[in-house]
mmCIF file of C-alpha atoms in Angstrom:
data_model
loop_
_atom_site.group_PDB
_atom_site.id
_atom_site.type_symbol
_atom_site.label_atom_id
_atom_site.label_comp_id
_atom_site.label_asym_id
_atom_site.label_seq_id
_atom_site.Cartn_x
_atom_site.Cartn_y
_atom_site.Cartn_z
ATOM 1 C CA MET A 13 0.000 0.000 0.000
ATOM 2 C CA GLU A 14 1.317 3.481 -0.855
ATOM 3 C CA TRP A 15 1.245 6.040 1.955
ATOM 4 C CA SER A 16 1.564 9.721 1.158
ATOM 5 C CA LEU A 17 3.043 12.089 3.707
ATOM 6 C CA GLU A 18 -0.266 13.935 4.010
ATOM 7 C CA ARG A 19 -2.211 10.700 4.544
ATOM 8 C CA VAL A 20 0.121 9.531 7.316
ATOM 9 C CA ARG A 21 -0.066 12.926 9.021
ATOM 10 C CA GLU A 22 -3.872 12.831 8.868
ATOM 11 C CA MET A 23 -3.900 9.365 10.435
ATOM 12 C CA VAL A 24 -1.506 10.401 13.216
ATOM 13 C CA ALA A 25 -3.573 13.533 13.912
ATOM 14 C CA GLY A 26 -6.714 11.414 13.993
ATOM 15 C CA GLY A 27 -5.070 8.987 16.366
ATOM 16 C CA MET A 28 -4.004 11.779 18.683
ATOM 17 C CA GLN A 29 -7.522 13.206 18.670
ATOM 18 C CA SER A 30 -8.854 9.732 19.460
ATOM 19 C CA MET A 31 -6.401 9.589 22.324
ATOM 20 C CA ARG A 32 -7.589 12.883 23.746
ATOM 21 C CA ASP A 33 -11.258 11.931 23.362
ATOM 22 C CA CYS A 34 -10.888 8.705 25.229
ATOM 23 C CA GLU A 35 -7.807 8.883 27.374
ATOM 24 C CA SER A 36 -8.985 5.985 29.475
ATOM 25 C CA SER A 37 -9.638 3.800 26.441
ATOM 26 C CA ALA A 38 -7.163 0.980 25.864
ATOM 27 C CA PHE A 39 -8.235 0.943 22.200
ATOM 28 C CA GLY A 40 -7.345 4.596 21.749
ATOM 29 C CA THR A 41 -3.918 4.067 23.275
ATOM 30 C CA ALA A 42 -3.223 1.066 21.062
ATOM 31 C CA MET A 43 -4.394 2.950 17.966
ATOM 32 C CA CYS A 44 -2.137 5.887 18.754
ATOM 33 C CA LEU A 45 0.884 3.659 19.242
ATOM 34 C CA LEU A 46 0.139 1.822 16.003
ATOM 35 C CA LEU A 47 -0.100 5.053 14.021
ATOM 36 C CA LEU A 48 3.104 6.384 15.533
ATOM 37 C CA PHE A 49 4.819 3.155 14.462
ATOM 38 C CA VAL A 50 3.466 3.574 10.909
ATOM 39 C CA TRP A 51 4.824 7.126 10.878
ATOM 40 C CA TYR A 52 8.248 5.889 12.031
ATOM 41 C CA CYS A 53 8.361 3.210 9.314
ATOM 42 C CA TYR A 54 7.371 5.787 6.714
ATOM 43 C CA ARG A 55 10.201 8.113 7.741
ATOM 44 C CA VAL A 56 12.766 5.299 7.760
ATOM 45 C CA GLY A 57 11.634 4.170 4.315
ATOM 46 C CA ARG A 58 11.888 7.711 2.964
ATOM 47 C CA GLU A 59 15.394 8.156 4.326
ATOM 48 C CA HIS A 60 16.706 4.821 3.142
ATOM 49 C CA SER A 61 16.938 5.054 -0.652
ATOM 50 C CA SER A 62 15.169 2.444 -2.732
ATOM 51 C CA SER A 63 16.732 0.335 -5.470
ATOM 52 C CA PRO A 64 17.880 2.287 -8.530
ATOM 53 C CA LEU A 65 16.240 -0.408 -10.651
ATOM 54 C CA ARG A 66 12.743 0.645 -9.564
ATOM 55 C CA GLY A 67 12.891 4.135 -10.979
ATOM 56 C CA GLY A 68 14.051 3.485 -14.508
ATOM 57 C CA TYR A 69 17.487 4.333 -15.870
ATOM 58 C CA SER A 70 19.915 6.509 -13.960
ATOM 59 C CA THR A 71 20.573 9.896 -15.496
ATOM 60 C CA GLU A 72 24.060 10.077 -13.997
ATOM 61 C CA PRO A 73 27.072 9.059 -16.093
ATOM 62 C CA SER A 74 28.749 5.827 -15.078
ATOM 63 C CA ARG A 75 31.436 6.349 -12.445
ATOM 64 C CA VAL A 76 34.406 4.292 -13.641
ATOM 65 C CA GLY A 77 36.943 4.077 -10.857
ATOM 66 C CA GLY A 78 34.667 5.885 -8.398
ATOM 67 C CA ALA A 79 34.287 5.257 -4.732
ATOM 68 C CA GLY A 80 33.252 1.674 -5.319
ATOM 69 C CA GLY A 81 36.087 1.177 -7.803
ATOM 70 C CA ALA A 82 37.687 -2.204 -8.373
ATOM 71 C CA LEU A 83 35.747 -4.424 -6.009
ATOM 72 C CA MET A 84 35.623 -7.147 -8.611
ATOM 73 C CA SER A 85 36.634 -8.163 -12.086
ATOM 74 C CA THR A 86 34.129 -10.087 -14.143
ATOM 75 C CA GLU A 87 34.348 -11.315 -17.767
ATOM 76 C CA GLY A 88 34.736 -10.373 -21.537
ATOM 77 C CA ASP A 89 34.396 -11.310 -25.277
ATOM 78 C CA GLY A 90 35.708 -12.555 -28.468
ATOM 79 C CA ARG A 91 35.630 -11.036 -31.914
ATOM 80 C CA ALA A 92 39.041 -9.431 -31.384
ATOM 81 C CA LYS A 93 40.674 -12.724 -32.509
ATOM 82 C CA GLY A 94 43.521 -12.223 -30.053
ATOM 83 C CA ARG A 95 44.275 -8.630 -31.040
ATOM 84 C CA PRO A 96 45.095 -6.232 -28.215
ATOM 85 C CA VAL A 97 42.351 -3.738 -27.435
ATOM 86 C CA SER A 98 43.342 -0.161 -28.140
ATOM 87 C CA GLY A 99 42.200 2.867 -26.200
ATOM 88 C CA VAL A 100 42.256 3.409 -22.465
ATOM 89 C CA GLU A 101 38.554 4.241 -22.518
ATOM 90 C CA GLU A 102 37.836 0.686 -23.654
ATOM 91 C CA GLN A 103 39.579 -0.921 -20.672
ATOM 92 C CA ASN A 104 37.458 -1.986 -17.732
ATOM 93 C CA GLY A 105 38.373 0.751 -15.270
ATOM 94 C CA PHE A 106 36.869 -1.212 -12.388
ATOM 95 C CA ALA A 107 39.684 -3.751 -12.768
ATOM 96 C CA TYR A 108 42.164 -1.182 -11.478
ATOM 97 C CA CYS A 109 42.564 0.933 -8.341
ATOM 98 C CA GLN A 110 41.844 4.442 -9.595
ATOM 99 C CA SER A 111 40.381 6.112 -6.507
ATOM 100 C CA THR A 112 41.859 6.581 -3.045
ATOM 101 C CA GLU A 113 38.263 6.500 -1.729
ATOM 102 C CA SER A 114 37.722 2.935 -2.960
ATOM 103 C CA PHE A 115 37.417 0.224 -0.312
ATOM 104 C CA ARG A 116 39.838 -1.927 -2.273
ATOM 105 C CA CYS A 117 42.269 0.985 -2.512
ATOM 106 C CA THR A 118 42.257 1.213 1.284
ATOM 107 C CA LYS A 119 44.803 -1.338 2.451
ATOM 108 C CA THR A 120 43.550 -3.947 4.876
ATOM 109 C CA GLY A 121 44.255 -2.681 8.367
ATOM 110 C CA GLU A 122 43.204 0.052 10.730
ATOM 111 C CA GLY A 123 42.217 2.471 7.953
ATOM 112 C CA LEU A 124 39.671 0.108 6.425
ATOM 113 C CA ASN A 125 38.470 -1.164 9.815
ATOM 114 C CA GLN A 126 37.820 2.354 11.086
ATOM 115 C CA LYS A 127 36.042 3.313 7.861
ATOM 116 C CA LEU A 128 33.717 0.333 8.146
ATOM 117 C CA TYR A 129 33.096 0.834 11.876
ATOM 118 C CA HIS A 130 32.263 4.521 11.493
ATOM 119 C CA SER A 131 29.791 3.653 8.738
ATOM 120 C CA LEU A 132 28.172 0.983 10.936
ATOM 121 C CA GLN A 133 27.904 3.388 13.881
ATOM 122 C CA ASP A 134 26.334 6.016 11.641
ATOM 123 C CA TYR A 135 23.808 3.437 10.388
ATOM 124 C CA ALA A 136 22.935 2.311 13.928
ATOM 125 C CA LYS A 137 22.391 5.898 15.100
ATOM 126 C CA ARG A 138 20.000 6.573 12.234
ATOM 127 C CA TYR A 139 18.208 3.226 12.354
ATOM 128 C CA THR A 140 18.938 0.481 14.905
ATOM 129 C CA TRP A 141 21.511 -1.912 16.358
ATOM 130 C CA SER A 142 18.901 -4.690 16.271
ATOM 131 C CA GLY A 143 20.038 -7.654 14.188
ATOM 132 C CA MET A 144 23.562 -6.234 13.780
ATOM 133 C CA GLY A 145 25.381 -8.926 15.799
ATOM 134 C CA ARG A 146 27.180 -10.606 12.899
ATOM 135 C CA VAL A 147 27.782 -7.349 11.023
ATOM 136 C CA HIS A 148 29.255 -5.763 14.172
ATOM 137 C CA LYS A 149 31.417 -8.835 14.781
ATOM 138 C CA GLY A 150 32.592 -8.825 11.169
ATOM 139 C CA VAL A 151 33.443 -5.124 11.146
ATOM 140 C CA ARG A 152 35.168 -5.295 14.539
ATOM 141 C CA ASP A 153 37.426 -8.197 13.535
ATOM 142 C CA GLN A 154 37.659 -7.549 9.798
ATOM 143 C CA GLY A 155 41.442 -7.237 9.683
ATOM 144 C CA ARG A 156 41.858 -10.618 11.350
ATOM 145 C CA TYR A 157 39.257 -12.298 9.143
ATOM 146 C CA LEU A 158 40.828 -11.057 5.901
ATOM 147 C CA THR A 159 44.358 -12.130 6.814
ATOM 148 C CA SER A 160 43.734 -15.406 8.649
ATOM 149 C CA ARG A 161 41.247 -17.076 6.303
ATOM 150 C CA PRO A 162 42.219 -20.387 4.634
ATOM 151 C CA THR A 163 43.724 -19.842 1.192
ATOM 152 C CA ILE A 164 40.764 -21.594 -0.458
ATOM 153 C CA GLN A 165 38.358 -18.807 0.646
ATOM 154 C CA ARG A 166 39.707 -15.317 1.272
ATOM 155 C CA PRO A 167 37.427 -12.407 0.320
ATOM 156 C CA GLU A 168 39.423 -9.268 -0.429
ATOM 157 C CA VAL A 169 37.190 -6.608 1.145
ATOM 158 C CA PHE A 170 34.581 -7.850 3.653
ATOM 159 C CA PHE A 171 33.935 -11.169 5.405
ATOM 160 C CA LEU A 172 30.680 -11.749 7.280
ATOM 161 C CA PRO A 173 31.274 -14.445 9.946
ATOM 162 C CA ASP A 174 29.103 -17.471 10.631
ATOM 163 C CA LEU A 175 27.721 -17.775 7.096
ATOM 164 C CA PRO A 176 27.420 -21.295 5.640
ATOM 165 C CA SER A 177 29.975 -21.562 2.866
ATOM 166 C CA ALA A 178 30.580 -23.825 -0.106
ATOM 167 C CA PRO A 179 32.081 -23.278 -3.561
ATOM 168 C CA PHE A 180 28.810 -24.052 -5.361
ATOM 169 C CA PHE A 181 25.216 -23.691 -4.154
ATOM 170 C CA SER A 182 22.060 -25.512 -5.196
ATOM 171 C CA ARG A 183 19.677 -23.606 -7.451
ATOM 172 C CA ASP A 184 17.144 -23.893 -4.601
ATOM 173 C CA ALA A 185 19.241 -21.417 -2.590
ATOM 174 C CA GLN A 186 17.634 -18.632 -4.656
ATOM 175 C CA LYS A 187 14.941 -20.596 -6.452
ATOM 176 C CA HIS A 188 12.679 -17.689 -7.474
ATOM 177 C CA ASP A 189 15.440 -15.663 -9.082
ATOM 178 C CA VAL A 190 17.092 -18.656 -10.742
ATOM 179 C CA GLU A 191 13.785 -19.714 -12.329
ATOM 180 C CA LEU A 192 13.048 -16.138 -13.443
ATOM 181 C CA LEU A 193 16.454 -15.854 -15.121
ATOM 182 C CA GLU A 194 16.065 -19.209 -16.844
ATOM 183 C CA ARG A 195 12.594 -18.255 -18.147
ATOM 184 C CA SER A 196 14.164 -15.069 -19.511
ATOM 185 C CA PHE A 197 16.847 -16.979 -21.445
ATOM 186 C CA PRO A 198 15.442 -16.276 -24.960
ATOM 187 C CA ALA A 199 15.041 -12.535 -24.299
ATOM 188 C CA LEU A 200 18.494 -12.198 -22.750
ATOM 189 C CA LEU A 201 20.110 -14.126 -25.589
ATOM 190 C CA ALA A 202 18.401 -11.899 -28.173
ATOM 191 C CA GLU A 203 19.600 -8.729 -26.448
ATOM 192 C CA PHE A 204 23.120 -10.121 -26.220
ATOM 193 C CA GLU A 205 23.140 -10.776 -29.974
ATOM 194 C CA SER A 206 21.991 -7.200 -30.583
ATOM 195 C CA ILE A 207 24.749 -5.536 -28.554
ATOM 196 C CA TYR A 208 27.451 -8.039 -29.539
ATOM 197 C CA HIS A 209 26.998 -7.437 -33.254
ATOM 198 C CA ALA A 210 26.785 -3.663 -32.924
ATOM 199 C CA PRO A 211 29.314 -1.523 -34.843
ATOM 200 C CA PRO A 212 32.685 -0.796 -33.186
ATOM 201 C CA ALA A 213 32.736 2.020 -30.655
ATOM 202 C CA ARG A 214 35.141 3.980 -32.864
ATOM 203 C CA ALA A 215 37.283 3.617 -35.971
ATOM 204 C CA GLY A 216 40.030 1.047 -35.529
ATOM 205 C CA SER A 217 38.431 -0.463 -32.444
ATOM 206 C CA SER A 218 37.688 -4.161 -32.041
ATOM 207 C CA LEU A 219 35.124 -3.524 -29.304
ATOM 208 C CA PRO A 220 31.441 -2.837 -30.015
ATOM 209 C CA LEU A 221 29.871 0.147 -28.297
ATOM 210 C CA GLY A 222 29.490 -0.311 -24.535
ATOM 211 C CA TRP A 223 31.843 -3.271 -24.141
ATOM 212 C CA LYS A 224 34.932 -3.201 -21.923
ATOM 213 C CA ALA A 225 38.075 -5.318 -22.098
ATOM 214 C CA ASN A 226 39.533 -7.119 -19.096
ATOM 215 C CA SER A 227 43.092 -8.275 -18.554
ATOM 216 C CA THR A 228 43.794 -11.921 -19.407
ATOM 217 C CA PRO A 229 47.039 -13.807 -20.097
ATOM 218 C CA HIS A 230 45.456 -15.540 -23.094
ATOM 219 C CA GLY A 231 42.503 -14.783 -25.371
ATOM 220 C CA GLN A 232 39.922 -12.042 -24.900
ATOM 221 C CA TRP A 233 37.515 -11.329 -22.045
ATOM 222 C CA TRP A 234 34.901 -8.651 -22.604
ATOM 223 C CA THR A 235 32.062 -7.394 -20.419
ATOM 224 C CA PHE A 236 28.963 -5.298 -21.079
ATOM 225 C CA TYR A 237 27.728 -3.915 -17.748
ATOM 226 C CA LEU A 238 24.222 -2.866 -16.839
ATOM 227 C CA LEU A 239 25.207 -2.346 -13.192
ATOM 228 C CA ASN A 240 28.873 -2.082 -12.199
ATOM 229 C CA GLN A 241 29.590 -2.183 -8.465
ATOM 230 C CA GLY A 242 26.229 -0.697 -7.573
ATOM 231 C CA THR A 243 26.372 1.996 -10.275
ATOM 232 C CA PRO A 244 23.812 1.741 -13.117
ATOM 233 C CA LEU A 245 25.189 2.362 -16.601
ATOM 234 C CA ALA A 246 22.326 4.280 -18.160
ATOM 235 C CA LEU A 247 23.386 4.072 -21.814
ATOM 236 C CA ASN A 248 23.930 0.316 -21.659
ATOM 237 C CA ALA A 249 20.656 -0.210 -19.764
ATOM 238 C CA ARG A 250 18.708 1.666 -22.455
ATOM 239 C CA ARG A 251 20.072 -0.725 -25.066
ATOM 240 C CA CYS A 252 18.931 -3.756 -23.043
ATOM 241 C CA PRO A 253 15.430 -2.891 -21.752
ATOM 242 C CA ARG A 254 14.349 -6.503 -21.278
ATOM 243 C CA ALA A 255 17.458 -7.417 -19.297
ATOM 244 C CA TRP A 256 16.999 -4.307 -17.152
ATOM 245 C CA ARG A 257 13.370 -5.260 -16.528
ATOM 246 C CA VAL A 258 14.446 -8.766 -15.456
ATOM 247 C CA LEU A 259 16.888 -7.282 -12.944
ATOM 248 C CA GLY A 260 14.068 -5.205 -11.457
ATOM 249 C CA GLN A 261 12.011 -8.363 -10.945
ATOM 250 C CA LEU A 262 14.700 -10.284 -9.059
ATOM 251 C CA ARG A 263 14.034 -10.524 -5.326
ATOM 252 C CA THR A 264 17.632 -10.955 -4.145
ATOM 253 C CA PHE A 265 19.652 -8.955 -6.664
ATOM 254 C CA ILE A 266 22.263 -6.741 -4.981
ATOM 255 C CA ALA A 267 21.373 -3.377 -6.505
ATOM 256 C CA ASN A 268 22.315 -0.852 -3.822
ATOM 257 C CA ASN A 269 25.922 -1.488 -2.828
ATOM 258 C CA VAL A 270 29.348 -1.895 -4.400
ATOM 259 C CA PHE A 271 29.155 -5.700 -4.269
ATOM 260 C CA GLY A 272 26.324 -5.759 -6.859
ATOM 261 C CA ASN A 273 26.959 -6.276 -10.575
ATOM 262 C CA ALA A 274 25.086 -7.376 -13.675
ATOM 263 C CA CYS A 275 26.652 -7.872 -17.087
ATOM 264 C CA PHE A 276 26.971 -9.935 -20.237
ATOM 265 C CA SER A 277 30.338 -11.711 -20.107
ATOM 266 C CA VAL A 278 32.196 -13.232 -23.054
ATOM 267 C CA LEU A 279 35.276 -15.447 -23.289
ATOM 268 C CA THR A 280 36.892 -16.177 -26.666
ATOM 269 C CA PRO A 281 38.420 -19.546 -27.526
ATOM 270 C CA GLY A 282 41.768 -19.876 -25.790
ATOM 271 C CA ALA A 283 40.890 -17.351 -23.071
ATOM 272 C CA LEU A 284 41.898 -17.900 -19.461
ATOM 273 C CA ILE A 285 40.777 -15.944 -16.399
ATOM 274 C CA THR A 286 43.478 -16.585 -13.827
ATOM 275 C CA GLU A 287 42.512 -17.691 -10.333
ATOM 276 C CA HIS A 288 41.436 -14.908 -7.988
ATOM 277 C CA TYR A 289 39.118 -14.115 -5.065
ATOM 278 C CA GLY A 290 35.959 -12.012 -5.051
ATOM 279 C CA PRO A 291 35.476 -9.149 -2.574
ATOM 280 C CA THR A 292 32.975 -10.689 -0.126
ATOM 281 C CA ASN A 293 31.132 -13.795 1.027
ATOM 282 C CA VAL A 294 27.742 -12.024 1.438
ATOM 283 C CA ARG A 295 26.810 -12.673 -2.189
ATOM 284 C CA LEU A 296 26.324 -15.570 -4.572
ATOM 285 C CA ARG A 297 27.371 -15.040 -8.150
ATOM 286 C CA CYS A 298 24.889 -16.381 -10.692
ATOM 287 C CA HIS A 299 25.878 -17.261 -14.258
ATOM 288 C CA LEU A 300 23.104 -17.939 -16.776
ATOM 289 C CA GLY A 301 24.599 -19.773 -19.753
ATOM 290 C CA LEU A 302 23.683 -18.111 -23.071
ATOM 291 C CA ARG A 303 26.228 -19.668 -25.453
ATOM 292 C CA VAL A 304 28.333 -22.531 -24.120
ATOM 293 C CA PRO A 305 30.682 -24.423 -26.454
ATOM 294 C CA SER A 306 32.399 -27.566 -25.234
ATOM 295 C CA SER A 307 35.751 -27.314 -23.427
ATOM 296 C CA CYS A 308 34.608 -24.420 -21.206
ATOM 297 C CA GLU A 309 34.924 -24.756 -17.453
ATOM 298 C CA LEU A 310 34.581 -22.853 -14.175
ATOM 299 C CA VAL A 311 36.668 -24.040 -11.218
ATOM 300 C CA VAL A 312 35.679 -22.761 -7.745
ATOM 301 C CA GLY A 313 37.487 -23.907 -4.604
ATOM 302 C CA GLY A 314 39.054 -26.712 -6.624
ATOM 303 C CA GLU A 315 35.664 -28.013 -7.829
ATOM 304 C CA PRO A 316 35.100 -27.916 -11.629
ATOM 305 C CA GLN A 317 31.695 -27.233 -13.181
ATOM 306 C CA CYS A 318 30.532 -26.668 -16.750
ATOM 307 C CA TRP A 319 27.975 -24.089 -17.827
ATOM 308 C CA SER A 320 24.827 -25.134 -19.654
ATOM 309 C CA GLU A 321 22.777 -23.023 -22.046
ATOM 310 C CA GLY A 322 19.583 -21.807 -20.413
ATOM 311 C CA SER A 323 20.640 -22.927 -16.917
ATOM 312 C CA CYS A 324 22.104 -21.065 -13.935
ATOM 313 C CA LEU A 325 25.219 -21.811 -11.904
ATOM 314 C CA LEU A 326 25.359 -20.378 -8.371
ATOM 315 C CA PHE A 327 28.752 -20.049 -6.710
ATOM 316 C CA ASP A 328 30.515 -18.179 -3.919
ATOM 317 C CA ASP A 329 33.227 -16.174 -5.640
ATOM 318 C CA SER A 330 35.019 -15.434 -2.354
ATOM 319 C CA PHE A 331 36.504 -18.895 -2.963
ATOM 320 C CA LEU A 332 39.558 -19.059 -5.202
ATOM 321 C CA HIS A 333 38.212 -19.461 -8.744
ATOM 322 C CA ARG A 334 39.163 -19.366 -12.403
ATOM 323 C CA ALA A 335 37.511 -19.857 -15.785
ATOM 324 C CA PHE A 336 38.734 -20.912 -19.199
ATOM 325 C CA HIS A 337 37.640 -21.655 -22.767
ATOM 326 C CA GLU A 338 39.850 -24.315 -24.362
ATOM 327 C CA GLY A 339 37.835 -24.627 -27.571
ATOM 328 C CA GLY A 340 39.060 -23.871 -31.074
ATOM 329 C CA PRO A 341 38.416 -20.764 -33.186
ATOM 330 C CA GLY A 342 35.390 -22.380 -34.803
ATOM 331 C CA ASP A 343 33.653 -22.999 -31.486
ATOM 332 C CA GLY A 344 32.712 -19.368 -30.921
ATOM 333 C CA PRO A 345 32.686 -17.494 -27.614
ATOM 334 C CA ARG A 346 31.383 -18.624 -24.249
ATOM 335 C CA VAL A 347 28.663 -16.189 -23.142
ATOM 336 C CA VAL A 348 26.943 -15.856 -19.756
ATOM 337 C CA PHE A 349 24.622 -13.306 -18.169
ATOM 338 C CA MET A 350 26.049 -12.624 -14.728
ATOM 339 C CA VAL A 351 24.230 -11.193 -11.691
ATOM 340 C CA ASP A 352 25.144 -10.941 -8.010
ATOM 341 C CA LEU A 353 22.512 -12.198 -5.542
ATOM 342 C CA TRP A 354 22.447 -12.039 -1.763
ATOM 343 C CA HIS A 355 23.691 -15.088 0.097
ATOM 344 C CA PRO A 356 20.453 -16.747 1.345
ATOM 345 C CA ASN A 357 21.627 -16.665 4.987
ATOM 346 C CA VAL A 358 22.190 -12.900 5.096
ATOM 347 C CA ALA A 359 19.142 -11.546 6.973
ATOM 348 C CA ALA A 360 17.063 -8.608 5.766
ATOM 349 C CA ALA A 361 18.333 -6.318 8.546
ATOM 350 C CA GLU A 362 21.916 -7.226 7.663
ATOM 351 C CA ARG A 363 21.293 -6.530 3.982
ATOM 352 C CA GLN A 364 19.958 -3.071 4.779
ATOM 353 C CA ALA A 365 22.985 -2.296 6.939
ATOM 354 C CA LEU A 366 25.442 -3.560 4.313
ATOM 355 C CA ASP A 367 23.674 -1.495 1.641
ATOM 356 C CA TYR A 368 24.260 1.543 3.837
ATOM 357 C CA ILE A 369 27.881 0.765 4.732
ATOM 358 C CA PHE A 370 28.892 -0.091 1.172
ATOM 359 C CA THR A 371 26.798 2.478 -0.709
ATOM 360 C CA PRO A 372 28.643 3.530 -3.910
ATOM 361 C CA GLY A 373 30.441 6.761 -3.208
ATOM 362 C CA ARG A 374 30.556 6.349 0.576
#
């Protein structure tokens, strides 16, 4: 139900009048308390910004290397036939540390710990400490968690303690969103074909408009972002209206903090993404296979899995992982649609706090 400010004020005023008219009435007291609670919830909801996906495309330009810069590297594409990509503007700026305000640019230690703790304290003052036990524990001991984790799982930015962990998760972990993505397979594949076969961004470029190149030792790895570390890319979103609409329908998509991403990701034959860790264990990365030749594999925590066209793979990318495409030139690229979903055991109150602490630009 939508509540306007005027409507809520009228209800509170009515409740107060009811209280004055029947001070001895238990019903009047209960009604007044209920309306005051509704008013409080309304104010909290107004202050805490809603998902950028609900209001259409962002009018702000994409902030490459901004305050959320470089919290992850994702994946790329293949018509370059092994040629180096020219032009700094075509490199994925989020793969590098370009901003001293970035959480990844802040070295693990007291500086990062204090930054996180101050953000948590600010959140608790504005909202509540209720349900913040694990978040408080994680922030308090973050330096120890990031340096003492086993080498198989070592998130680079933030570790939330006491979360069940495994390299791969069952599709039932986020059943609604997995099924929605799989039903959207034909629409997402069609939009990928449209942007993939677009003209080059400029003369002499091997990259179509909107695509970014990522660093790989072999082959090509291109990405086309709709949301990059919590920042919507308006121009790309306008070119993929159906994909953007799907993102808005997902229940657990991370849309409001720097750990959230959504993109089309392409690996050419011969490409290798070297093993690395993701930034946090509070998310599950979901890959929907769009085009999957043979000889393509994803290895997470030492466990290999193969993508399948029209099906989702859920994995925890805070585990050491790598991906490769060992097919020949005639096999074509491996293509997935990638989205970041909340880990199913992160509670709603914790999600709201993490959105606040890791808001892009904070």
